[in-house]
Coordinates of C-alpha atoms in Angstrom, one line a residue:
M20 CA 0.0 0.0 0.0
T21 CA 1.1 3.6 -0.6
Y22 CA -0.4 7.0 0.3
V23 CA -1.4 9.4 -2.4
V24 CA -1.9 13.1 -2.6
T25 CA -5.3 13.6 -4.2
R26 CA -5.7 17.3 -4.8
S27 CA -4.0 20.7 -4.9
C28 CA -2.7 21.1 -1.4
C29 CA -1.8 23.9 1.0
A30 CA 2.0 23.5 0.8
D31 CA 2.2 23.8 4.5
A32 CA 4.9 21.1 4.5
S33 CA 3.5 19.4 7.6
C34 CA 3.3 16.1 5.7
V35 CA 6.8 16.5 4.5
L36 CA 8.2 17.0 8.0
A37 CA 6.1 14.1 9.4
C38 CA 7.3 11.6 6.8
P39 CA 10.0 9.4 8.3
V40 CA 11.5 8.3 5.0
N41 CA 11.3 11.7 3.2
C42 CA 9.2 10.4 0.3
I43 CA 7.0 13.6 -0.2
H44 CA 8.4 16.1 -2.7
P45 CA 9.0 18.8 -3.6
A46 CA 10.1 19.7 -0.1
P47 CA 11.0 23.1 1.4
G48 CA 14.3 24.2 -0.1
E49 CA 13.7 22.2 -3.3
P50 CA 12.9 23.7 -6.7
G51 CA 9.1 24.0 -7.2
F52 CA 8.1 24.0 -3.5
G53 CA 5.4 26.7 -3.1
Q54 CA 4.8 27.0 -6.8
T55 CA 3.8 23.4 -7.8
E56 CA 0.1 22.5 -8.1
M57 CA 0.5 19.8 -5.5
L58 CA 3.0 17.6 -3.6
Y59 CA 3.7 14.0 -4.5
V60 CA 4.3 10.7 -2.6
D61 CA 6.9 8.4 -4.0
P62 CA 5.2 5.0 -4.1
R63 CA 8.6 3.1 -4.2
T64 CA 9.7 4.7 -0.9
C65 CA 6.4 5.1 1.1
V66 CA 6.3 2.7 4.1
D67 CA 2.6 3.0 4.7
C68 CA 3.0 4.5 8.2
G69 CA 0.2 7.1 7.7
A70 CA 2.0 9.9 9.5
C71 CA 1.3 12.2 6.5
T72 CA -2.4 11.8 6.8
T73 CA -2.3 12.8 10.5
A74 CA -0.2 15.9 9.7
C75 CA -2.2 17.1 6.6
P76 CA -4.5 20.0 7.6
V77 CA -6.7 19.6 4.5
D78 CA -7.1 15.8 4.2
A79 CA -5.3 15.7 0.9
L80 CA -3.6 12.4 1.5
K81 CA -5.2 9.0 1.3
P82 CA -4.1 5.3 1.3
H83 CA -4.4 4.0 -2.3
T84 CA -6.9 1.4 -1.1
G85 CA -9.2 4.2 0.1
L86 CA -9.3 6.0 -3.3
T87 CA -12.6 6.5 -5.0
D88 CA -12.9 5.8 -8.7
A89 CA -12.7 9.6 -9.3
E90 CA -9.4 9.7 -7.3
L91 CA -7.7 6.8 -9.0
P92 CA -5.9 9.0 -11.6
F93 CA -4.0 10.6 -8.8
L94 CA -2.2 7.3 -8.1
E95 CA -0.7 7.4 -11.6
L96 CA 0.0 11.1 -11.3
N97 CA 2.1 10.6 -8.1
R98 CA 4.0 7.7 -9.7
A99 CA 4.6 9.7 -12.9
Y100 CA 6.1 12.6 -11.0
Y101 CA 8.9 10.4 -9.7
D102 CA 9.7 9.0 -13.2
A103 CA 10.4 12.6 -14.2
H104 CA 11.9 13.8 -10.9
P105 CA 13.5 10.9 -9.1
H106 CA 14.9 13.0 -6.2
E107 CA 17.7 10.5 -5.9
D108 CA 19.9 13.0 -4.0
R109 CA 17.3 13.5 -1.2
T110 CA 18.6 13.7 2.4
P111 CA 17.0 11.8 5.3
M112 CA 14.9 14.8 6.2
A113 CA 13.4 17.7 4.3
L114 CA 15.5 20.8 4.0
V115 CA 14.0 23.4 6.4
P116 CA 15.9 26.6 7.0
A117 CA 17.0 27.1 10.6
Q118 CA 15.2 29.9 12.4
R119 CA 17.4 32.9 12.7
R120 CA 18.4 34.3 16.0
T121 CA 17.1 37.9 16.2
S122 CA 16.2 40.0 19.2
T123 CA 12.4 40.6 18.5
A124 CA 11.2 41.4 22.0
G125 CA 8.6 44.1 21.9
L126 CA 8.3 44.1 18.1
R127 CA 4.9 45.3 17.1
V128 CA 3.6 44.6 13.5
A129 CA 0.3 45.5 11.8
V130 CA -0.9 43.2 9.1
V131 CA -3.5 44.6 6.7
G132 CA -5.6 41.7 5.2
A133 CA -6.8 38.7 7.0
G134 CA -6.7 36.3 4.1
P135 CA -4.1 33.4 3.7
A136 CA -1.3 35.8 2.9
G137 CA -1.9 37.9 5.9
L138 CA -2.3 35.0 8.3
F139 CA 0.8 33.2 7.0
A140 CA 2.7 36.4 7.5
A141 CA 1.4 36.6 11.1
D142 CA 2.3 33.0 11.7
E143 CA 5.9 33.6 10.5
L144 CA 6.3 36.7 12.7
L145 CA 4.8 34.9 15.8
R146 CA 7.5 32.2 15.6
Y147 CA 9.8 34.8 17.2
P148 CA 9.6 35.6 21.0
G149 CA 8.0 38.8 22.1
V150 CA 6.4 39.7 18.8
T151 CA 2.8 41.0 18.7
V152 CA 0.8 41.1 15.5
T153 CA -2.5 42.8 14.9
V154 CA -4.4 41.7 11.8
H155 CA -6.8 44.2 10.2
D156 CA -9.5 43.5 7.7
R157 CA -12.4 45.6 6.4
L158 CA -14.8 42.6 6.7
P159 CA -16.1 41.3 10.1
T160 CA -14.8 37.9 9.1
P161 CA -11.2 36.7 8.3
Y162 CA -9.7 34.2 5.9
G163 CA -10.3 36.1 2.6
L164 CA -10.7 33.9 -0.4
A165 CA -10.4 30.8 1.8
R166 CA -13.8 31.7 3.1
A167 CA -15.3 33.7 0.1
G168 CA -13.4 32.3 -2.9
V169 CA -13.3 28.5 -2.4
A170 CA -16.2 26.7 -4.1
P171 CA -18.7 25.2 -1.6
D172 CA -18.3 21.8 -3.1
H173 CA -14.6 21.9 -2.2
Q174 CA -15.1 21.5 1.6
D175 CA -11.8 19.7 1.8
T176 CA -9.9 22.8 0.6
Q177 CA -11.7 24.9 3.2
Q178 CA -10.1 22.8 5.9
V179 CA -7.1 25.1 5.6
A180 CA -9.0 27.1 8.2
R181 CA -7.5 24.6 10.7
L182 CA -4.1 26.2 10.1
F183 CA -5.6 29.7 10.5
R184 CA -7.3 28.8 13.8
A185 CA -3.9 27.6 15.1
V186 CA -2.4 30.9 14.1
E187 CA -5.1 32.8 15.9
S188 CA -4.5 30.9 19.1
Q189 CA -0.9 32.0 19.4
S190 CA 0.2 34.4 22.1
G191 CA 0.6 37.9 20.7
F192 CA -2.1 37.6 18.0
S193 CA -5.1 39.9 17.8
Y194 CA -7.7 41.0 15.2
R195 CA -9.1 44.3 14.2
L196 CA -11.9 43.2 11.9
D197 CA -14.6 45.4 10.4
T198 CA -11.8 48.0 10.2
E199 CA -11.1 49.7 6.9
I200 CA -7.8 51.4 6.4
G201 CA -8.5 54.8 5.0
R202 CA -11.9 55.0 6.8
D203 CA -11.5 53.8 10.4
L204 CA -7.8 53.9 10.5
H205 CA -5.2 55.4 8.2
H206 CA -1.8 54.3 7.0
E207 CA -0.2 57.0 9.1
D208 CA -1.9 55.6 12.2
L209 CA -0.5 52.1 11.6
V210 CA 3.0 53.4 11.0
R211 CA 2.8 55.5 14.2
D212 CA 1.7 52.6 16.4
H213 CA 3.9 49.8 15.0
H214 CA 7.5 49.1 14.1
A215 CA 6.3 47.7 10.7
V216 CA 3.2 47.3 8.6
V217 CA 2.6 44.4 6.2
Y218 CA 0.0 44.9 3.5
A219 CA -1.6 41.6 2.4
V220 CA -4.7 43.1 0.8
G221 CA -4.9 40.7 -2.2
A222 CA -6.5 41.5 -5.5
A223 CA -10.1 42.4 -5.0
A224 CA -11.0 43.7 -8.5
D225 CA -11.3 41.7 -11.7
R226 CA -9.9 42.1 -15.2
R227 CA -12.2 43.3 -17.9
L228 CA -12.7 42.1 -21.5
G229 CA -12.8 45.5 -23.1
I230 CA -15.5 44.5 -25.6
V231 CA -18.9 45.9 -26.6
G232 CA -21.8 44.8 -24.4
E233 CA -19.6 44.0 -21.3
D234 CA -21.8 46.2 -19.1
L235 CA -25.2 44.8 -20.1
P236 CA -27.3 43.2 -17.3
G237 CA -26.5 39.5 -17.4
S238 CA -22.8 40.2 -18.0
A239 CA -20.8 40.1 -14.8
S240 CA -17.5 39.2 -13.2
A241 CA -17.0 35.6 -12.1
T242 CA -15.2 37.1 -9.1
D243 CA -18.4 38.7 -7.9
F244 CA -20.4 35.6 -8.8
V245 CA -18.1 33.5 -6.6
A246 CA -18.5 36.0 -3.8
W247 CA -22.3 35.8 -4.2
Y248 CA -22.6 32.0 -3.8
N249 CA -20.1 32.1 -1.0
G250 CA -22.1 34.7 1.0
H251 CA -19.7 37.6 0.9
P252 CA -21.6 40.5 2.6
D253 CA -20.8 42.9 -0.3
H254 CA -22.3 40.6 -2.9
S255 CA -24.8 38.3 -1.2
A256 CA -27.9 40.2 -2.4
T257 CA -26.8 40.6 -6.1
P258 CA -29.3 39.1 -8.6
Y259 CA -28.1 36.9 -11.4
A260 CA -29.9 35.9 -14.6
L261 CA -30.4 32.2 -14.3
D262 CA -33.6 32.1 -16.4
G263 CA -31.9 30.9 -19.6
E264 CA -30.7 27.4 -20.5
R265 CA -27.1 28.4 -21.4
A266 CA -24.4 30.4 -19.5
V267 CA -21.0 31.2 -20.9
V268 CA -17.8 31.6 -18.7
I269 CA -15.0 33.4 -20.4
G270 CA -11.6 32.1 -19.2
N271 CA -10.5 28.6 -18.3
G272 CA -8.7 28.9 -15.0
N273 CA -9.8 27.1 -11.8
V274 CA -12.3 29.9 -11.0
A275 CA -14.0 29.2 -14.4
L276 CA -14.3 25.5 -13.6
D277 CA -15.6 26.3 -10.1
V278 CA -18.4 28.5 -11.5
A279 CA -19.3 25.9 -14.2
R280 CA -19.6 23.2 -11.5
V281 CA -21.7 25.3 -9.2
L282 CA -24.1 26.3 -12.1
T283 CA -24.6 22.7 -13.1
A284 CA -24.6 21.1 -9.6
D285 CA -27.5 19.3 -8.0
P286 CA -28.9 21.8 -5.5
D287 CA -29.6 19.1 -3.1
A288 CA -25.9 18.3 -3.0
L289 CA -25.0 22.0 -2.6
A290 CA -27.5 22.1 0.3
R291 CA -25.1 19.9 2.3
T292 CA -22.3 22.6 2.0
D293 CA -21.8 26.1 3.3
I294 CA -23.2 27.8 0.2
S295 CA -25.1 31.0 0.8
D296 CA -28.8 30.3 1.4
R297 CA -29.7 33.0 -0.9
A298 CA -27.6 31.6 -3.7
L299 CA -29.0 28.1 -3.0
A300 CA -32.5 29.3 -3.3
A301 CA -31.7 31.0 -6.7
L302 CA -29.9 27.9 -8.0
R303 CA -32.9 25.7 -7.1
T304 CA -35.0 27.6 -9.6
S305 CA -32.3 28.0 -12.2
R306 CA -33.0 27.0 -15.7
V307 CA -29.3 26.7 -16.7
R308 CA -28.7 23.3 -18.4
E309 CA -25.4 24.0 -20.2
V310 CA -22.3 26.0 -19.3
V311 CA -19.8 26.8 -22.1
V312 CA -16.3 27.6 -20.9
L313 CA -14.3 29.6 -23.4
G314 CA -10.5 29.7 -23.4
R315 CA -8.3 31.8 -25.7
R316 CA -5.4 29.3 -25.4
G317 CA -5.2 25.7 -26.5
P318 CA -5.7 22.6 -24.4
A319 CA -2.0 22.2 -23.4
E320 CA -1.9 25.9 -22.2
A321 CA -5.2 25.9 -20.3
A322 CA -4.9 27.8 -17.0
F323 CA -6.8 25.3 -14.8
T324 CA -4.7 22.8 -12.8
L325 CA -4.7 19.1 -13.4
P326 CA -6.2 18.2 -10.0
E327 CA -9.2 20.6 -10.8
L328 CA -9.6 19.1 -14.3
L329 CA -9.6 15.5 -12.9
A330 CA -12.2 16.5 -10.3
L331 CA -14.3 18.0 -13.1
A332 CA -14.0 15.0 -15.4
A333 CA -15.2 12.8 -12.5
L334 CA -18.5 14.7 -11.9
D335 CA -21.5 12.4 -11.5
G336 CA -24.7 13.3 -13.4
V337 CA -23.1 16.1 -15.4
D338 CA -21.6 15.6 -18.9
V339 CA -18.2 17.2 -19.3
L340 CA -17.3 17.6 -23.0
V341 CA -14.6 19.2 -25.1
Q342 CA -15.8 20.8 -28.4
G343 CA -13.5 21.0 -31.4
W344 CA -10.2 19.4 -30.5
P345 CA -7.4 21.3 -32.3
A346 CA -5.8 19.1 -35.0
D347 CA -2.2 20.3 -34.1
V348 CA -2.4 19.2 -30.5
P349 CA -1.3 15.5 -29.8
P350 CA -3.8 14.1 -27.3
D351 CA -1.0 12.6 -25.2
A352 CA 1.2 15.8 -25.2
T353 CA 0.8 16.3 -21.5
P354 CA -1.2 14.7 -18.6
K355 CA -3.7 17.5 -19.0
T356 CA -4.2 17.0 -22.7
A357 CA -4.7 13.3 -22.1
V358 CA -7.6 14.0 -19.8
L359 CA -9.0 16.5 -22.2
A360 CA -8.8 14.2 -25.1
E361 CA -10.7 11.6 -23.2
L362 CA -13.4 14.2 -22.5
A363 CA -13.5 15.1 -26.3
A364 CA -14.2 11.4 -27.1
R365 CA -17.2 11.2 -24.7
T366 CA -20.7 10.9 -26.0
P367 CA -23.3 13.2 -24.2
V368 CA -26.2 11.6 -22.4
A369 CA -29.6 12.9 -23.3
G370 CA -31.2 15.0 -20.5
R371 CA -28.1 15.6 -18.5
R372 CA -26.7 19.0 -17.6
R373 CA -23.4 19.7 -19.4
I374 CA -20.2 21.6 -19.2
V375 CA -18.6 22.3 -22.6
L376 CA -14.9 23.3 -22.8
R377 CA -13.9 25.2 -25.9
F378 CA -10.3 26.3 -26.7
R379 CA -8.7 28.9 -28.9
T380 CA -12.0 30.8 -28.9
R381 CA -12.1 34.6 -28.4
P382 CA -15.2 36.6 -27.4
T383 CA -15.7 39.6 -29.7
R384 CA -19.0 41.2 -28.6
I385 CA -21.7 40.6 -26.0
L386 CA -25.1 40.8 -27.6
G387 CA -28.4 42.3 -26.3
D388 CA -30.3 45.5 -26.0
D389 CA -31.5 45.8 -22.4
R390 CA -29.9 42.5 -21.2
V391 CA -27.6 39.8 -22.4
T392 CA -29.0 37.5 -25.1
G393 CA -25.7 36.0 -26.3
L394 CA -22.2 36.8 -27.6
T395 CA -20.2 36.5 -30.7
V396 CA -16.9 34.5 -30.7
E397 CA -14.1 33.9 -33.1
T398 CA -12.5 30.4 -33.5
A399 CA -9.8 29.9 -36.2
G400 CA -10.9 33.0 -38.0
A401 CA -14.6 32.0 -38.1
V402 CA -17.1 34.2 -36.2
E403 CA -20.3 32.7 -34.7
S404 CA -23.0 33.7 -32.3
V405 CA -23.7 31.8 -29.1
E406 CA -27.0 32.2 -27.4
A407 CA -26.7 32.8 -23.6
S408 CA -28.6 34.7 -20.9
L409 CA -25.6 34.9 -18.6
V410 CA -21.9 35.7 -19.4
L411 CA -19.3 35.6 -16.7
R412 CA -15.8 36.8 -17.2
A413 CA -13.2 34.8 -15.4
I414 CA -10.0 36.2 -16.8
G415 CA -8.2 37.0 -13.6
Y416 CA -8.1 39.1 -10.5
R417 CA -6.5 42.6 -10.3
A418 CA -5.3 44.5 -7.3
R419 CA -6.4 48.1 -6.5
P420 CA -3.9 50.8 -5.5
V421 CA -3.2 51.1 -1.8
P422 CA -3.3 54.6 -0.4
G423 CA 0.2 55.7 0.7
L424 CA 2.0 53.1 -1.4
P425 CA 3.4 53.2 -4.9
F426 CA 1.5 51.1 -7.5
D427 CA 2.5 49.6 -10.8
E428 CA -0.5 49.8 -13.1
S429 CA 1.0 47.4 -15.7
T430 CA 1.4 44.6 -13.2
G431 CA -1.3 45.5 -10.7
T432 CA 1.2 45.2 -7.8
V433 CA 3.1 47.4 -5.3
P434 CA 6.8 47.7 -6.3
H435 CA 9.1 46.0 -3.7
E436 CA 12.4 44.3 -3.1
G437 CA 11.8 41.0 -1.4
G438 CA 8.6 42.3 0.0
R439 CA 10.1 45.6 1.2
V440 CA 8.3 48.7 -0.1
R441 CA 10.5 50.8 2.2
P442 CA 11.9 50.1 5.6
G443 CA 8.9 49.6 7.9
V444 CA 6.4 49.0 5.1
Y445 CA 6.0 45.6 3.4
V446 CA 3.8 43.6 1.1
A447 CA 2.8 39.9 0.9
G448 CA 0.4 37.9 -1.3
W449 CA -1.2 39.0 -4.5
I450 CA -0.6 42.7 -3.9
K451 CA 3.1 41.7 -3.9
R452 CA 3.4 39.1 -6.7
G453 CA 0.2 39.4 -8.7
P454 CA -2.8 37.0 -8.7
Q455 CA -1.0 33.7 -9.2
G456 CA -0.2 30.6 -7.2
F457 CA -2.2 28.6 -4.7
I458 CA -3.1 29.0 -1.1
G459 CA 0.2 27.4 -0.1
T460 CA 2.2 29.8 -2.3
N461 CA 1.3 32.5 0.2
K462 CA 3.4 30.7 2.8
S463 CA 6.7 30.9 1.0
C464 CA 5.8 34.5 -0.1
A465 CA 5.2 35.4 3.6
Q466 CA 8.4 33.8 4.6
E467 CA 10.4 36.0 2.2
T468 CA 8.6 39.2 3.3
V469 CA 9.1 38.4 7.0
S470 CA 12.8 37.6 6.4
T471 CA 13.2 41.0 4.8
L472 CA 11.4 42.7 7.7
L473 CA 13.8 41.0 10.1
D474 CA 16.8 42.1 8.0
D475 CA 15.6 45.7 8.5
L476 CA 15.1 45.1 12.2
E477 CA 18.6 43.8 12.6
A478 CA 20.0 46.7 10.5
G479 CA 18.3 49.3 12.8
L480 CA 16.1 50.5 10.0
L481 CA 12.7 50.2 11.8
T482 CA 11.3 53.1 13.7
A483 CA 10.0 52.6 17.2
P484 CA 6.2 53.3 17.6
T485 CA 5.4 56.8 18.9
G486 CA 1.8 56.0 19.7
G487 CA 0.5 53.8 22.6
D488 CA 0.0 50.1 22.5
P489 CA -2.7 49.6 19.9
A490 CA -4.2 46.4 21.4
P491 CA -6.9 48.0 23.6
G492 CA -8.0 50.5 21.0
G493 CA -9.8 50.4 17.7
H494 CA -12.9 52.2 16.5
P495 CA -16.2 51.4 18.2
G496 CA -17.3 48.7 15.8
T497 CA -14.0 46.7 15.9
V498 CA -14.5 42.9 15.8
G499 CA -11.7 41.2 17.7
L500 CA -10.7 37.6 18.0
D501 CA -13.5 36.8 20.5
G502 CA -16.0 38.4 18.2
W503 CA -14.9 36.3 15.2
R504 CA -15.1 33.2 17.4
A505 CA -18.6 34.1 18.3
I506 CA -19.5 34.5 14.6
D507 CA -17.8 31.2 13.8
E508 CA -19.7 29.3 16.5
S509 CA -23.0 30.9 15.6
E510 CA -22.6 29.7 12.0
R511 CA -21.4 26.3 13.0
A512 CA -24.3 25.8 15.4
A513 CA -26.8 26.7 12.7
G514 CA -25.0 24.2 10.4
R515 CA -25.2 21.4 13.0
R516 CA -28.9 21.9 13.1
Q517 CA -29.1 21.4 9.4
G518 CA -26.4 18.8 8.9
R519 CA -24.1 21.3 7.2
P520 CA -20.6 22.5 7.9
R521 CA -22.0 25.9 8.7
V522 CA -24.8 28.3 7.7
K523 CA -23.1 31.5 6.7
L524 CA -24.3 34.9 7.9
V525 CA -24.3 37.0 4.8
D526 CA -25.3 40.4 5.9
R527 CA -22.9 42.7 7.7
E528 CA -25.5 43.6 10.3
Q529 CA -26.1 39.9 11.1
L530 CA -22.4 39.3 11.4
L531 CA -21.8 42.3 13.8
A532 CA -24.8 41.2 15.9
A533 CA -23.3 37.7 16.2
A534 CA -20.0 39.2 17.2
R535 CA -21.4 41.1 20.1
P536 CA -21.2 39.5 23.6
A537 CA -24.5 38.0 24.8
P538 CA -26.4 40.1 27.4
G539 CA -25.1 39.7 30.9
R540 CA -21.7 38.3 29.7
G541 CA -19.9 41.6 29.7
P542 CA -17.4 43.0 27.1
H543 CA -14.8 40.9 25.4
P544 CA -11.3 41.2 26.9
A545 CA -9.2 44.2 26.0
G546 CA -7.4 43.8 22.7
R547 CA -10.0 41.4 21.4
R548 CA -13.1 43.6 21.6
S549 CA -16.1 43.2 19.5

């Protein structure tokens, strides 16, 4: 028996460190770690001890005897990785850099952004004695896209929240949620009250197509659509046109596949997840039967990851098809094209909902007068019209400028050197490197930024705070750690009553009410006020 990695993982490296025979790669310090889609278990070296499954925070590892039919391709995927990358020079343990010896007593750092990048940065900082970290976010809830961006049918991926709860429990950690920088606090306030400020604000906007009809009702951003079905308080009440039989998603990254799956999913299956109740009600009455996913590039260059494609191909009750296989692409050119070629050979089943993947297809215009009725697309020089009532662009996220920081419009990032904007001000995550990588990529990104911050501390380049200890302060509506825990428990309790992971509160007022202490219990402790 061998253990198998079965999906894109968090790159936390817990499994690598737990493995007694060093059979999980790439490991920290090796090429590809933090950038690869997933880690891999060497079946020739694995001793079946199961230590990796205990260590994995997102349940990505399984014994090969426990694989479902849909997961069996991952067994070959793991084996094939070691044919190409034998790692014959591996050492008995993974290469993990030794923690530096730096005097960090009294170091106060503000982190702006409570998503994976911000919390991984907080975790790296709190490894050093005497450090306090206050994490700010404009929403009353943390975790960023791990809460509002992961598809509800990917509950395993959402288990990365276990890591974040462990970060929150560390001494020296505090939240200031429902706190918008530029409204409730300003950059100058953070600089005054801390030795350093780390911006991990992500990429909250989306890229546009720049074609006629893009602003018609029925044409929307997949970014906003994902936020809608995940119960983001800024988007939970947005209406979407689900009254037609066809929707078109422009772009073929993982977000595009997520949207296609949700639009064609059985609502009864979604009802067992943490999907927004409002979105679930709308999807129950949806007339959408087909989702066409358009990609400008060919099958070999598609932006979605192989694990996501394998999960799509294994959907039960939904036909997944490829329309128009390019003649110049060998079906077995890559593992990804091999899966796509198999989908291209499938015969649709009458009456089923379907997802249709099209490649080398460019949208040229969105059609309609007062709402979307379709779009024109170009494939190999030929232009055709595609009827649709909903068009979602999924061509990437884009960051917004951060007040007080420089911004490169061409890359949508803040210019930096190793995460340093200037001594005392740093960036991590998508605002630093652009919207690329996976949840785990933020870990190595945060490590680089924190290392640079500590370089500046050792060089005497950080300015001591001139304001008081910020922990007891905050504006009157601040949600602290205890407030977030109250929200979390409220949602989980509602979920337990319905047999779901949680029932999300989707209105800001509901969230703030849940964060307040119950009558008679008194205020939350200083520094964690709600």
